[in-house]
mmCIF file with all atom_site columns, N, CA and C in Angstrom:
data_model
loop_
_atom_site.group_PDB
_atom_site.id
_atom_site.type_symbol
_atom_site.label_atom_id
_atom_site.label_alt_id
_atom_site.label_comp_id
_atom_site.label_asym_id
_atom_site.label_entity_id
_atom_site.label_seq_id
_atom_site.pdbx_PDB_ins_code
_atom_site.Cartn_x
_atom_site.Cartn_y
_atom_site.Cartn_z
_atom_site.occupancy
_atom_site.B_iso_or_equiv
_atom_site.pdbx_formal_charge
_atom_site.auth_seq_id
_atom_site.auth_comp_id
_atom_site.auth_asym_id
_atom_site.auth_atom_id
_atom_site.pdbx_PDB_model_num
ATOM 1   N N  . MET A 1 1  ? -91.577 231.823 24.324 1.00 52.00 ? 1  MET A N  1
ATOM 2   C CA . MET A 1 1  ? -90.268 231.217 24.487 1.00 52.00 ? 1  MET A CA 1
ATOM 3   C C  . MET A 1 1  ? -89.435 231.494 23.239 1.00 52.00 ? 1  MET A C  1
ATOM 4   N N  . LEU A 1 2  ? -88.223 231.892 23.434 1.00 54.00 ? 2  LEU A N  1
ATOM 5   C CA . LEU A 1 2  ? -87.301 232.183 22.344 1.00 54.00 ? 2  LEU A CA 1
ATOM 6   C C  . LEU A 1 2  ? -86.752 230.880 21.777 1.00 54.00 ? 2  LEU A C  1
ATOM 7   N N  . VAL A 1 3  ? -86.852 230.705 20.470 1.00 56.00 ? 3  VAL A N  1
ATOM 8   C CA . VAL A 1 3  ? -86.349 229.493 19.826 1.00 56.00 ? 3  VAL A CA 1
ATOM 9   C C  . VAL A 1 3  ? -85.067 229.841 19.081 1.00 56.00 ? 3  VAL A C  1
ATOM 10  N N  . GLN A 1 4  ? -84.024 229.083 19.334 1.00 56.00 ? 4  GLN A N  1
ATOM 11  C CA . GLN A 1 4  ? -82.720 229.296 18.711 1.00 56.00 ? 4  GLN A CA 1
ATOM 12  C C  . GLN A 1 4  ? -82.356 228.063 17.896 1.00 56.00 ? 4  GLN A C  1
ATOM 13  N N  . SER A 1 5  ? -81.525 228.258 16.883 1.00 58.00 ? 5  SER A N  1
ATOM 14  C CA . SER A 1 5  ? -81.032 227.099 16.142 1.00 58.00 ? 5  SER A CA 1
ATOM 15  C C  . SER A 1 5  ? -80.094 226.306 17.049 1.00 58.00 ? 5  SER A C  1
ATOM 16  N N  . LYS A 1 6  ? -79.973 225.027 16.795 1.00 63.00 ? 6  LYS A N  1
ATOM 17  C CA . LYS A 1 6  ? -79.127 224.182 17.642 1.00 63.00 ? 6  LYS A CA 1
ATOM 18  C C  . LYS A 1 6  ? -77.652 224.551 17.528 1.00 63.00 ? 6  LYS A C  1
ATOM 19  N N  . LYS A 1 7  ? -77.245 225.186 16.436 1.00 70.00 ? 7  LYS A N  1
ATOM 20  C CA . LYS A 1 7  ? -75.846 225.533 16.253 1.00 70.00 ? 7  LYS A CA 1
ATOM 21  C C  . LYS A 1 7  ? -75.482 226.840 16.946 1.00 70.00 ? 7  LYS A C  1
ATOM 22  N N  . GLU A 1 8  ? -76.470 227.638 17.262 1.00 76.00 ? 8  GLU A N  1
ATOM 23  C CA . GLU A 1 8  ? -76.196 228.921 17.903 1.00 76.00 ? 8  GLU A CA 1
ATOM 24  C C  . GLU A 1 8  ? -75.968 228.712 19.397 1.00 76.00 ? 8  GLU A C  1
ATOM 25  N N  . LYS A 1 9  ? -74.853 229.226 19.890 1.00 82.00 ? 9  LYS A N  1
ATOM 26  C CA . LYS A 1 9  ? -74.562 229.107 21.311 1.00 82.00 ? 9  LYS A CA 1
ATOM 27  C C  . LYS A 1 9  ? -75.146 230.311 22.040 1.00 82.00 ? 9  LYS A C  1
ATOM 28  N N  . LEU A 1 10 ? -75.835 230.034 23.121 1.00 86.00 ? 10 LEU A N  1
ATOM 29  C CA . LEU A 1 10 ? -76.438 231.083 23.936 1.00 86.00 ? 10 LEU A CA 1
ATOM 30  C C  . LEU A 1 10 ? -75.651 231.245 25.223 1.00 86.00 ? 10 LEU A C  1
ATOM 31  N N  . PRO A 1 11 ? -75.632 232.471 25.762 1.00 92.00 ? 11 PRO A N  1
ATOM 32  C CA . PRO A 1 11 ? -75.066 232.617 27.100 1.00 92.00 ? 11 PRO A CA 1
ATOM 33  C C  . PRO A 1 11 ? -75.958 231.864 28.087 1.00 92.00 ? 11 PRO A C  1
ATOM 34  N N  . ILE A 1 12 ? -75.329 231.246 29.077 1.00 93.00 ? 12 ILE A N  1
ATOM 35  C CA . ILE A 1 12 ? -76.062 230.419 30.036 1.00 93.00 ? 12 ILE A CA 1
ATOM 36  C C  . ILE A 1 12 ? -76.053 231.077 31.411 1.00 93.00 ? 12 ILE A C  1
ATOM 37  N N  . VAL A 1 13 ? -77.224 231.118 32.018 1.00 95.00 ? 13 VAL A N  1
ATOM 38  C CA . VAL A 1 13 ? -77.365 231.591 33.391 1.00 95.00 ? 13 VAL A CA 1
ATOM 39  C C  . VAL A 1 13 ? -77.762 230.395 34.241 1.00 95.00 ? 13 VAL A C  1
ATOM 40  N N  . VAL A 1 14 ? -76.981 230.096 35.268 1.00 94.00 ? 14 VAL A N  1
ATOM 41  C CA . VAL A 1 14 ? -77.308 229.020 36.205 1.00 94.00 ? 14 VAL A CA 1
ATOM 42  C C  . VAL A 1 14 ? -78.009 229.663 37.397 1.00 94.00 ? 14 VAL A C  1
ATOM 43  N N  . THR A 1 15 ? -79.205 229.165 37.706 1.00 93.00 ? 15 THR A N  1
ATOM 44  C CA . THR A 1 15 ? -79.941 229.682 38.859 1.00 93.00 ? 15 THR A CA 1
ATOM 45  C C  . THR A 1 15 ? -80.005 228.612 39.942 1.00 93.00 ? 15 THR A C  1
ATOM 46  N N  . ILE A 1 16 ? -79.809 229.040 41.165 1.00 89.00 ? 16 ILE A N  1
ATOM 47  C CA . ILE A 1 16 ? -79.903 228.164 42.341 1.00 89.00 ? 16 ILE A CA 1
ATOM 48  C C  . ILE A 1 16 ? -80.897 228.836 43.270 1.00 89.00 ? 16 ILE A C  1
ATOM 49  N N  . HIS A 1 17 ? -82.044 228.239 43.446 1.00 79.00 ? 17 HIS A N  1
ATOM 50  C CA . HIS A 1 17 ? -83.166 228.906 44.085 1.00 79.00 ? 17 HIS A CA 1
ATOM 51  C C  . HIS A 1 17 ? -82.963 229.331 45.528 1.00 79.00 ? 17 HIS A C  1
ATOM 52  N N  . GLY A 1 18 ? -82.167 228.673 46.280 1.00 67.00 ? 18 GLY A N  1
ATOM 53  C CA . GLY A 1 18 ? -82.046 229.025 47.696 1.00 67.00 ? 18 GLY A CA 1
ATOM 54  C C  . GLY A 1 18 ? -83.063 228.275 48.519 1.00 67.00 ? 18 GLY A C  1
ATOM 55  N N  . GLY A 1 19 ? -84.321 228.678 48.465 1.00 61.00 ? 19 GLY A N  1
ATOM 56  C CA . GLY A 1 19 ? -85.414 227.956 49.096 1.00 61.00 ? 19 GLY A CA 1
ATOM 57  C C  . GLY A 1 19 ? -85.390 227.933 50.611 1.00 61.00 ? 19 GLY A C  1
ATOM 58  N N  . PHE A 1 20 ? -84.556 228.730 51.221 1.00 63.00 ? 20 PHE A N  1
ATOM 59  C CA . PHE A 1 20 ? -84.464 228.783 52.683 1.00 63.00 ? 20 PHE A CA 1
ATOM 60  C C  . PHE A 1 20 ? -84.163 227.424 53.296 1.00 63.00 ? 20 PHE A C  1
ATOM 61  N N  . TRP A 1 21 ? -83.692 226.492 52.482 1.00 65.00 ? 21 TRP A N  1
ATOM 62  C CA . TRP A 1 21 ? -83.398 225.123 52.887 1.00 65.00 ? 21 TRP A CA 1
ATOM 63  C C  . TRP A 1 21 ? -84.647 224.338 53.262 1.00 65.00 ? 21 TRP A C  1
ATOM 64  N N  . LEU A 1 22 ? -85.837 224.904 53.073 1.00 70.00 ? 22 LEU A N  1
ATOM 65  C CA . LEU A 1 22 ? -87.079 224.237 53.459 1.00 70.00 ? 22 LEU A CA 1
ATOM 66  C C  . LEU A 1 22 ? -87.690 223.519 52.263 1.00 70.00 ? 22 LEU A C  1
ATOM 67  N N  . SER A 1 23 ? -88.257 222.335 52.516 1.00 72.00 ? 23 SER A N  1
ATOM 68  C CA . SER A 1 23 ? -88.749 221.505 51.409 1.00 72.00 ? 23 SER A CA 1
ATOM 69  C C  . SER A 1 23 ? -89.949 222.103 50.676 1.00 72.00 ? 23 SER A C  1
ATOM 70  N N  . GLN A 1 24 ? -90.698 223.005 51.307 1.00 75.00 ? 24 GLN A N  1
ATOM 71  C CA . GLN A 1 24 ? -91.867 223.555 50.604 1.00 75.00 ? 24 GLN A CA 1
ATOM 72  C C  . GLN A 1 24 ? -91.493 224.580 49.536 1.00 75.00 ? 24 GLN A C  1
ATOM 73  N N  . TYR A 1 25 ? -90.240 225.005 49.503 1.00 76.00 ? 25 TYR A N  1
ATOM 74  C CA . TYR A 1 25 ? -89.788 225.949 48.480 1.00 76.00 ? 25 TYR A CA 1
ATOM 75  C C  . TYR A 1 25 ? -88.834 225.233 47.540 1.00 76.00 ? 25 TYR A C  1
ATOM 76  N N  . GLY A 1 26 ? -89.189 225.163 46.272 1.00 79.00 ? 26 GLY A N  1
ATOM 77  C CA . GLY A 1 26 ? -88.361 224.439 45.319 1.00 79.00 ? 26 GLY A CA 1
ATOM 78  C C  . GLY A 1 26 ? -87.898 225.322 44.180 1.00 79.00 ? 26 GLY A C  1
ATOM 79  N N  . LEU A 1 27 ? -87.311 224.682 43.192 1.00 82.00 ? 27 LEU A N  1
ATOM 80  C CA . LEU A 1 27 ? -86.747 225.428 42.073 1.00 82.00 ? 27 LEU A CA 1
ATOM 81  C C  . LEU A 1 27 ? -87.807 226.165 41.257 1.00 82.00 ? 27 LEU A C  1
ATOM 82  N N  . GLU A 1 28 ? -89.078 225.765 41.379 1.00 87.00 ? 28 GLU A N  1
ATOM 83  C CA . GLU A 1 28 ? -90.141 226.462 40.644 1.00 87.00 ? 28 GLU A CA 1
ATOM 84  C C  . GLU A 1 28 ? -90.276 227.926 41.068 1.00 87.00 ? 28 GLU A C  1
ATOM 85  N N  . GLU A 1 29 ? -89.722 228.261 42.216 1.00 87.00 ? 29 GLU A N  1
ATOM 86  C CA . GLU A 1 29 ? -89.740 229.658 42.669 1.00 87.00 ? 29 GLU A CA 1
ATOM 87  C C  . GLU A 1 29 ? -89.043 230.583 41.664 1.00 87.00 ? 29 GLU A C  1
ATOM 88  N N  . LEU A 1 30 ? -88.076 230.049 40.919 1.00 90.00 ? 30 LEU A N  1
ATOM 89  C CA . LEU A 1 30 ? -87.322 230.866 39.960 1.00 90.00 ? 30 LEU A CA 1
ATOM 90  C C  . LEU A 1 30 ? -87.827 230.742 38.526 1.00 90.00 ? 30 LEU A C  1
ATOM 91  N N  . ASN A 1 31 ? -88.909 230.000 38.297 1.00 93.00 ? 31 ASN A N  1
ATOM 92  C CA . ASN A 1 31 ? -89.421 229.851 36.934 1.00 93.00 ? 31 ASN A CA 1
ATOM 93  C C  . ASN A 1 31 ? -89.717 231.192 36.251 1.00 93.00 ? 31 ASN A C  1
ATOM 94  N N  . PRO A 1 32 ? -90.353 232.166 36.921 1.00 95.00 ? 32 PRO A N  1
ATOM 95  C CA . PRO A 1 32 ? -90.601 233.445 36.239 1.00 95.00 ? 32 PRO A CA 1
ATOM 96  C C  . PRO A 1 32 ? -89.305 234.161 35.831 1.00 95.00 ? 32 PRO A C  1
ATOM 97  N N  . ILE A 1 33 ? -88.291 234.077 36.662 1.00 95.00 ? 33 ILE A N  1
ATOM 98  C CA . ILE A 1 33 ? -87.007 234.706 36.338 1.00 95.00 ? 33 ILE A CA 1
ATOM 99  C C  . ILE A 1 33 ? -86.367 233.983 35.153 1.00 95.00 ? 33 ILE A C  1
ATOM 100 N N  . CYS A 1 34 ? -86.409 232.652 35.159 1.00 96.00 ? 34 CYS A N  1
ATOM 101 C CA . CYS A 1 34 ? -85.834 231.878 34.054 1.00 96.00 ? 34 CYS A CA 1
ATOM 102 C C  . CYS A 1 34 ? -86.572 232.159 32.751 1.00 96.00 ? 34 CYS A C  1
ATOM 103 N N  . THR A 1 35 ? -87.882 232.254 32.808 1.00 97.00 ? 35 THR A N  1
ATOM 104 C CA . THR A 1 35 ? -88.666 232.566 31.616 1.00 97.00 ? 35 THR A CA 1
ATOM 105 C C  . THR A 1 35 ? -88.273 233.925 31.057 1.00 97.00 ? 35 THR A C  1
ATOM 106 N N  . ASN A 1 36 ? -88.123 234.897 31.929 1.00 97.00 ? 36 ASN A N  1
ATOM 107 C CA . ASN A 1 36 ? -87.715 236.228 31.487 1.00 97.00 ? 36 ASN A CA 1
ATOM 108 C C  . ASN A 1 36 ? -86.324 236.206 30.870 1.00 97.00 ? 36 ASN A C  1
ATOM 109 N N  . LEU A 1 37 ? -85.401 235.491 31.492 1.00 97.00 ? 37 LEU A N  1
ATOM 110 C CA . LEU A 1 37 ? -84.046 235.373 30.940 1.00 97.00 ? 37 LEU A CA 1
ATOM 111 C C  . LEU A 1 37 ? -84.075 234.689 29.568 1.00 97.00 ? 37 LEU A C  1
ATOM 112 N N  . ASN A 1 38 ? -84.925 233.660 29.407 1.00 95.00 ? 38 ASN A N  1
ATOM 113 C CA . ASN A 1 38 ? -85.075 232.996 28.106 1.00 95.00 ? 38 ASN A CA 1
ATOM 114 C C  . ASN A 1 38 ? -85.557 233.982 27.050 1.00 95.00 ? 38 ASN A C  1
ATOM 115 N N  . GLN A 1 39 ? -86.513 234.811 27.412 1.00 96.00 ? 39 GLN A N  1
ATOM 116 C CA . GLN A 1 39 ? -87.045 235.798 26.478 1.00 96.00 ? 39 GLN A CA 1
ATOM 117 C C  . GLN A 1 39 ? -85.995 236.843 26.091 1.00 96.00 ? 39 GLN A C  1
ATOM 118 N N  . LEU A 1 40 ? -85.023 237.044 26.960 1.00 96.00 ? 40 LEU A N  1
ATOM 119 C CA . LEU A 1 40 ? -83.938 237.985 26.679 1.00 96.00 ? 40 LEU A CA 1
ATOM 120 C C  . LEU A 1 40 ? -82.788 237.339 25.906 1.00 96.00 ? 40 LEU A C  1
ATOM 121 N N  . GLY A 1 41 ? -82.896 236.032 25.612 1.00 95.00 ? 41 GLY A N  1
ATOM 122 C CA . GLY A 1 41 ? -81.892 235.365 24.801 1.00 95.00 ? 41 GLY A CA 1
ATOM 123 C C  . GLY A 1 41 ? -80.868 234.544 25.568 1.00 95.00 ? 41 GLY A C  1
ATOM 124 N N  . PHE A 1 42 ? -81.160 234.240 26.820 1.00 95.00 ? 42 PHE A N  1
ATOM 125 C CA . PHE A 1 42 ? -80.256 233.424 27.636 1.00 95.00 ? 42 PHE A CA 1
ATOM 126 C C  . PHE A 1 42 ? -80.822 232.014 27.782 1.00 95.00 ? 42 PHE A C  1
ATOM 127 N N  . ALA A 1 43 ? -79.958 231.041 27.782 1.00 94.00 ? 43 ALA A N  1
ATOM 128 C CA . ALA A 1 43 ? -80.345 229.697 28.191 1.00 94.00 ? 43 ALA A CA 1
ATOM 129 C C  . ALA A 1 43 ? -80.265 229.675 29.718 1.00 94.00 ? 43 ALA A C  1
ATOM 130 N N  . THR A 1 44 ? -81.147 228.933 30.356 1.00 94.00 ? 44 THR A N  1
ATOM 131 C CA . THR A 1 44 ? -81.107 228.861 31.822 1.00 94.00 ? 44 THR A CA 1
ATOM 132 C C  . THR A 1 44 ? -80.988 227.412 32.271 1.00 94.00 ? 44 THR A C  1
ATOM 133 N N  . TRP A 1 45 ? -80.295 227.226 33.363 1.00 93.00 ? 45 TRP A N  1
ATOM 134 C CA . TRP A 1 45 ? -80.108 225.914 33.988 1.00 93.00 ? 45 TRP A CA 1
ATOM 135 C C  . TRP A 1 45 ? -80.526 226.118 35.437 1.00 93.00 ? 45 TRP A C  1
ATOM 136 N N  . ASN A 1 46 ? -81.763 225.773 35.754 1.00 92.00 ? 46 ASN A N  1
ATOM 137 C CA . ASN A 1 46 ? -82.344 225.980 37.074 1.00 92.00 ? 46 ASN A CA 1
ATOM 138 C C  . ASN A 1 46 ? -82.132 224.702 37.874 1.00 92.00 ? 46 ASN A C  1
ATOM 139 N N  . ILE A 1 47 ? -81.226 224.741 38.830 1.00 90.00 ? 47 ILE A N  1
ATOM 140 C CA . ILE A 1 47 ? -80.841 223.504 39.508 1.00 90.00 ? 47 ILE A CA 1
ATOM 141 C C  . ILE A 1 47 ? -81.468 223.373 40.903 1.00 90.00 ? 47 ILE A C  1
ATOM 142 N N  . GLU A 1 48 ? -81.505 222.168 41.355 1.00 85.00 ? 48 GLU A N  1
ATOM 143 C CA . GLU A 1 48 ? -82.116 221.803 42.628 1.00 85.00 ? 48 GLU A CA 1
ATOM 144 C C  . GLU A 1 48 ? -81.065 221.188 43.542 1.00 85.00 ? 48 GLU A C  1
ATOM 145 N N  . TYR A 1 49 ? -81.339 221.183 44.821 1.00 84.00 ? 49 TYR A N  1
ATOM 146 C CA . TYR A 1 49 ? -80.462 220.529 45.790 1.00 84.00 ? 49 TYR A CA 1
ATOM 147 C C  . TYR A 1 49 ? -81.289 220.054 46.967 1.00 84.00 ? 49 TYR A C  1
ATOM 148 N N  . ARG A 1 50 ? -80.693 219.213 47.801 1.00 80.00 ? 50 ARG A N  1
ATOM 149 C CA . ARG A 1 50 ? -81.380 218.675 48.978 1.00 80.00 ? 50 ARG A CA 1
ATOM 150 C C  . ARG A 1 50 ? -81.660 219.774 49.995 1.00 80.00 ? 50 ARG A C  1
ATOM 151 N N  . ARG A 1 51 ? -82.789 219.601 50.674 1.00 78.00 ? 51 ARG A N  1
ATOM 152 C CA . ARG A 1 51 ? -83.170 220.574 51.713 1.00 78.00 ? 51 ARG A CA 1
ATOM 153 C C  . ARG A 1 51 ? -83.540 219.835 53.001 1.00 78.00 ? 51 ARG A C  1
ATOM 154 N N  . LEU A 1 52 ? -83.875 220.584 54.024 1.00 75.00 ? 52 LEU A N  1
ATOM 155 C CA . LEU A 1 52 ? -84.208 220.005 55.319 1.00 75.00 ? 52 LEU A CA 1
ATOM 156 C C  . LEU A 1 52 ? -85.229 218.886 55.184 1.00 75.00 ? 52 LEU A C  1
ATOM 157 N N  . GLY A 1 53 ? -85.009 217.807 55.920 1.00 74.00 ? 53 GLY A N  1
ATOM 158 C CA . GLY A 1 53 ? -85.897 216.663 55.895 1.00 74.00 ? 53 GLY A CA 1
ATOM 159 C C  . GLY A 1 53 ? -85.525 215.621 54.855 1.00 74.00 ? 53 GLY A C  1
ATOM 160 N N  . GLU A 1 54 ? -84.526 215.905 54.035 1.00 73.00 ? 54 GLU A N  1
ATOM 161 C CA . GLU A 1 54 ? -84.092 214.967 53.012 1.00 73.00 ? 54 GLU A CA 1
ATOM 162 C C  . GLU A 1 54 ? -82.772 214.334 53.428 1.00 73.00 ? 54 GLU A C  1
ATOM 163 N N  . LEU A 1 55 ? -82.477 213.170 52.892 1.00 72.00 ? 55 LEU A N  1
ATOM 164 C CA . LEU A 1 55 ? -81.271 212.416 53.239 1.00 72.00 ? 55 LEU A CA 1
ATOM 165 C C  . LEU A 1 55 ? -80.005 213.199 52.894 1.00 72.00 ? 55 LEU A C  1
ATOM 166 N N  . ASP A 1 56 ? -79.035 213.180 53.788 1.00 74.00 ? 56 ASP A N  1
ATOM 167 C CA . ASP A 1 56 ? -77.723 213.813 53.593 1.00 74.00 ? 56 ASP A CA 1
ATOM 168 C C  . ASP A 1 56 ? -77.782 215.311 53.336 1.00 74.00 ? 56 ASP A C  1
ATOM 169 N N  . VAL A 1 57 ? -78.762 215.977 53.928 1.00 72.00 ? 57 VAL A N  1
ATOM 170 C CA . VAL A 1 57 ? -78.854 217.430 53.779 1.00 72.00 ? 57 VAL A CA 1
ATOM 171 C C  . VAL A 1 57 ? -77.712 218.096 54.540 1.00 72.00 ? 57 VAL A C  1
ATOM 172 N N  . GLY A 1 58 ? -77.359 219.255 54.167 1.00 72.00 ? 58 GLY A N  1
ATOM 173 C CA . GLY A 1 58 ? -76.281 219.985 54.820 1.00 72.00 ? 58 GLY A CA 1
ATOM 174 C C  . GLY A 1 58 ? -75.150 220.234 53.855 1.00 72.00 ? 58 GLY A C  1
ATOM 175 N N  . PHE A 1 59 ? -74.064 220.689 54.382 1.00 74.00 ? 59 PHE A N  1
ATOM 176 C CA . PHE A 1 59 ? -72.974 221.151 53.529 1.00 74.00 ? 59 PHE A CA 1
ATOM 177 C C  . PHE A 1 59 ? -72.551 220.129 52.482 1.00 74.00 ? 59 PHE A C  1
ATOM 178 N N  . SER A 1 60 ? -72.193 218.929 52.891 1.00 80.00 ? 60 SER A N  1
ATOM 179 C CA . SER A 1 60 ? -71.638 218.011 51.887 1.00 80.00 ? 60 SER A CA 1
ATOM 180 C C  . SER A 1 60 ? -72.684 217.558 50.871 1.00 80.00 ? 60 SER A C  1
ATOM 181 N N  . GLY A 1 61 ? -73.884 217.185 51.309 1.00 82.00 ? 61 GLY A N  1
ATOM 182 C CA . GLY A 1 61 ? -74.907 216.715 50.376 1.00 82.00 ? 61 GLY A CA 1
ATOM 183 C C  . GLY A 1 61 ? -75.377 217.793 49.427 1.00 82.00 ? 61 GLY A C  1
ATOM 184 N N  . THR A 1 62 ? -75.662 218.959 49.982 1.00 82.00 ? 62 THR A N  1
ATOM 185 C CA . THR A 1 62 ? -76.132 220.085 49.174 1.00 82.00 ? 62 THR A CA 1
ATOM 186 C C  . THR A 1 62 ? -75.037 220.546 48.216 1.00 82.00 ? 62 THR A C  1
ATOM 187 N N  . TYR A 1 63 ? -73.837 220.641 48.707 1.00 85.00 ? 63 TYR A N  1
ATOM 188 C CA . TYR A 1 63 ? -72.688 221.031 47.881 1.00 85.00 ? 63 TYR A CA 1
ATOM 189 C C  . TYR A 1 63 ? -72.525 220.052 46.717 1.00 85.00 ? 63 TYR A C  1
ATOM 190 N N  . ASN A 1 64 ? -72.597 218.762 47.009 1.00 88.00 ? 64 ASN A N  1
ATOM 191 C CA . ASN A 1 64 ? -72.449 217.747 45.966 1.00 88.00 ? 64 ASN A CA 1
ATOM 192 C C  . ASN A 1 64 ? -73.569 217.834 44.926 1.00 88.00 ? 64 ASN A C  1
ATOM 193 N N  . ASP A 1 65 ? -74.791 218.163 45.360 1.00 87.00 ? 65 ASP A N  1
ATOM 194 C CA . ASP A 1 65 ? -75.894 218.323 44.414 1.00 87.00 ? 65 ASP A CA 1
ATOM 195 C C  . ASP A 1 65 ? -75.611 219.447 43.424 1.00 87.00 ? 65 ASP A C  1
ATOM 196 N N  . VAL A 1 66 ? -75.134 220.560 43.916 1.00 88.00 ? 66 VAL A N  1
ATOM 197 C CA . VAL A 1 66 ? -74.840 221.712 43.061 1.00 88.00 ? 66 VAL A CA 1
ATOM 198 C C  . VAL A 1 66 ? -73.691 221.378 42.108 1.00 88.00 ? 66 VAL A C  1
ATOM 199 N N  . ILE A 1 67 ? -72.633 220.787 42.629 1.00 90.00 ? 67 ILE A N  1
ATOM 200 C CA . ILE A 1 67 ? -71.490 220.412 41.786 1.00 90.00 ? 67 ILE A CA 1
ATOM 201 C C  . ILE A 1 67 ? -71.921 219.403 40.716 1.00 90.00 ? 67 ILE A C  1
ATOM 202 N N  . SER A 1 68 ? -72.743 218.435 41.083 1.00 90.00 ? 68 SER A N  1
ATOM 203 C CA . SER A 1 68 ? -73.214 217.436 40.115 1.00 90.00 ? 68 SER A CA 1
ATOM 204 C C  . SER A 1 68 ? -74.019 218.097 38.993 1.00 90.00 ? 68 SER A C  1
ATOM 205 N N  . ALA A 1 69 ? -74.878 219.023 39.344 1.00 90.00 ? 69 ALA A N  1
ATOM 206 C CA . ALA A 1 69 ? -75.672 219.720 38.321 1.00 90.00 ? 69 ALA A CA 1
ATOM 207 C C  . ALA A 1 69 ? -74.778 220.530 37.393 1.00 90.00 ? 69 ALA A C  1
ATOM 208 N N  . LEU A 1 70 ? -73.813 221.231 37.950 1.00 91.00 ? 70 LEU A N  1
ATOM 209 C CA . LEU A 1 70 ? -72.918 222.036 37.127 1.00 91.00 ? 70 LEU A CA 1
ATOM 210 C C  . LEU A 1 70 ? -72.038 221.168 36.230 1.00 91.00 ? 70 LEU A C  1
ATOM 211 N N  . THR A 1 71 ? -71.686 219.983 36.710 1.00 92.00 ? 71 THR A N  1
ATOM 212 C CA . THR A 1 71 ? -70.877 219.065 35.918 1.00 92.00 ? 71 THR A CA 1
ATOM 213 C C  . THR A 1 71 ? -71.638 218.574 34.690 1.00 92.00 ? 71 THR A C  1
ATOM 214 N N  . LEU A 1 72 ? -72.944 218.433 34.809 1.00 90.00 ? 72 LEU A N  1
ATOM 215 C CA . LEU A 1 72 ? -73.767 217.988 33.679 1.00 90.00 ? 72 LEU A CA 1
ATOM 216 C C  . LEU A 1 72 ? -73.910 219.054 32.592 1.00 90.00 ? 72 LEU A C  1
ATOM 217 N N  . LEU A 1 73 ? -73.678 220.283 32.964 1.00 85.00 ? 73 LEU A N  1
ATOM 218 C CA . LEU A 1 73 ? -73.795 221.384 32.012 1.00 85.00 ? 73 LEU A CA 1
ATOM 219 C C  . LEU A 1 73 ? -72.593 221.390 31.089 1.00 85.00 ? 73 LEU A C  1
ATOM 220 N N  . LYS A 1 74 ? -72.835 221.224 29.811 1.00 72.00 ? 74 LYS A N  1
ATOM 221 C CA . LYS A 1 74 ? -71.738 221.192 28.841 1.00 72.00 ? 74 LYS A CA 1
ATOM 222 C C  . LYS A 1 74 ? -71.699 222.528 28.118 1.00 72.00 ? 74 LYS A C  1
ATOM 223 N N  . ILE A 1 75 ? -70.563 223.183 28.232 1.00 62.00 ? 75 ILE A N  1
ATOM 224 C CA . ILE A 1 75 ? -70.409 224.478 27.553 1.00 62.00 ? 75 ILE A CA 1
ATOM 225 C C  . ILE A 1 75 ? -69.329 224.434 26.507 1.00 62.00 ? 75 ILE A C  1
#
Protein backbone atom coordinates (compact mmCIF):
# COMPACT_ATOMS: atom_id res chain seq x y z
CA MET A 1 0.00 0.00 0.00
CA LEU A 2 1.30 3.43 -0.94
CA VAL A 3 1.64 5.76 2.06
CA GLN A 4 1.32 9.50 1.45
CA SER A 5 1.73 12.43 3.80
CA LYS A 6 -1.56 13.90 5.00
CA LYS A 7 -0.76 17.22 3.32
CA GLU A 8 -0.22 15.70 -0.11
CA LYS A 9 -3.36 15.65 -2.23
CA LEU A 10 -3.86 12.56 -4.35
CA PRO A 11 -6.03 12.19 -7.42
CA ILE A 12 -9.20 10.34 -6.44
CA VAL A 13 -10.89 7.56 -8.38
CA VAL A 14 -14.48 6.76 -7.39
CA THR A 15 -15.46 3.18 -8.16
CA ILE A 16 -19.04 1.92 -8.33
CA HIS A 17 -19.05 -1.85 -8.57
CA GLY A 18 -22.22 -2.43 -10.54
CA GLY A 19 -22.86 -5.88 -9.08
CA PHE A 20 -25.60 -6.71 -11.58
CA TRP A 21 -27.98 -5.32 -8.94
CA LEU A 22 -27.76 -8.72 -7.18
CA SER A 23 -27.02 -8.92 -3.46
CA GLN A 24 -24.36 -11.64 -3.80
CA TYR A 25 -22.06 -9.21 -5.64
CA GLY A 26 -20.75 -6.36 -3.55
CA LEU A 27 -18.14 -3.66 -3.58
CA GLU A 28 -15.42 -6.20 -2.72
CA GLU A 29 -15.52 -7.19 -6.39
CA LEU A 30 -13.47 -4.04 -7.11
CA ASN A 31 -10.93 -4.45 -4.29
CA PRO A 32 -8.16 -5.71 -6.63
CA ILE A 33 -8.69 -2.74 -8.96
CA CYS A 34 -8.67 -0.30 -6.02
CA THR A 35 -5.50 -1.86 -4.63
CA ASN A 36 -3.80 -1.49 -8.00
CA LEU A 37 -4.93 2.13 -8.29
CA ASN A 38 -3.57 2.79 -4.76
CA GLN A 39 -0.22 1.34 -5.79
CA LEU A 40 -0.21 3.70 -8.77
CA GLY A 41 -0.68 6.71 -6.47
CA PHE A 42 -4.45 7.22 -6.56
CA ALA A 43 -6.79 7.44 -3.61
CA THR A 44 -9.89 5.31 -4.15
CA TRP A 45 -13.45 5.68 -2.90
CA ASN A 46 -15.20 2.35 -3.47
CA ILE A 47 -18.89 2.99 -2.90
CA GLU A 48 -21.87 0.75 -2.32
CA TYR A 49 -25.56 1.03 -3.12
CA ARG A 50 -28.79 -0.90 -2.56
CA ARG A 51 -29.45 -3.95 -4.69
CA LEU A 52 -32.31 -6.36 -5.35
CA GLY A 53 -33.98 -7.62 -2.19
CA GLU A 54 -33.10 -4.52 -0.18
CA LEU A 55 -35.46 -1.74 0.93
CA ASP A 56 -36.11 1.06 -1.60
CA VAL A 57 -34.05 -0.55 -4.35
CA GLY A 58 -34.35 0.91 -7.81
CA PHE A 59 -33.73 4.25 -9.39
CA SER A 60 -34.44 6.60 -6.51
CA GLY A 61 -32.90 4.54 -3.68
CA THR A 62 -29.83 3.48 -5.61
CA TYR A 63 -29.36 6.97 -7.04
CA ASN A 64 -29.59 8.48 -3.56
CA ASP A 65 -27.00 6.01 -2.23
CA VAL A 66 -24.49 7.04 -4.89
CA ILE A 67 -25.17 10.76 -4.40
CA SER A 68 -24.83 10.39 -0.61
CA ALA A 69 -21.47 8.65 -0.97
CA LEU A 70 -20.16 11.28 -3.36
CA THR A 71 -21.35 14.05 -1.04
CA LEU A 72 -19.23 12.60 1.77
CA LEU A 73 -16.14 12.81 -0.40
CA LYS A 74 -14.33 16.04 0.38
CA ILE A 75 -12.01 17.31 -2.31
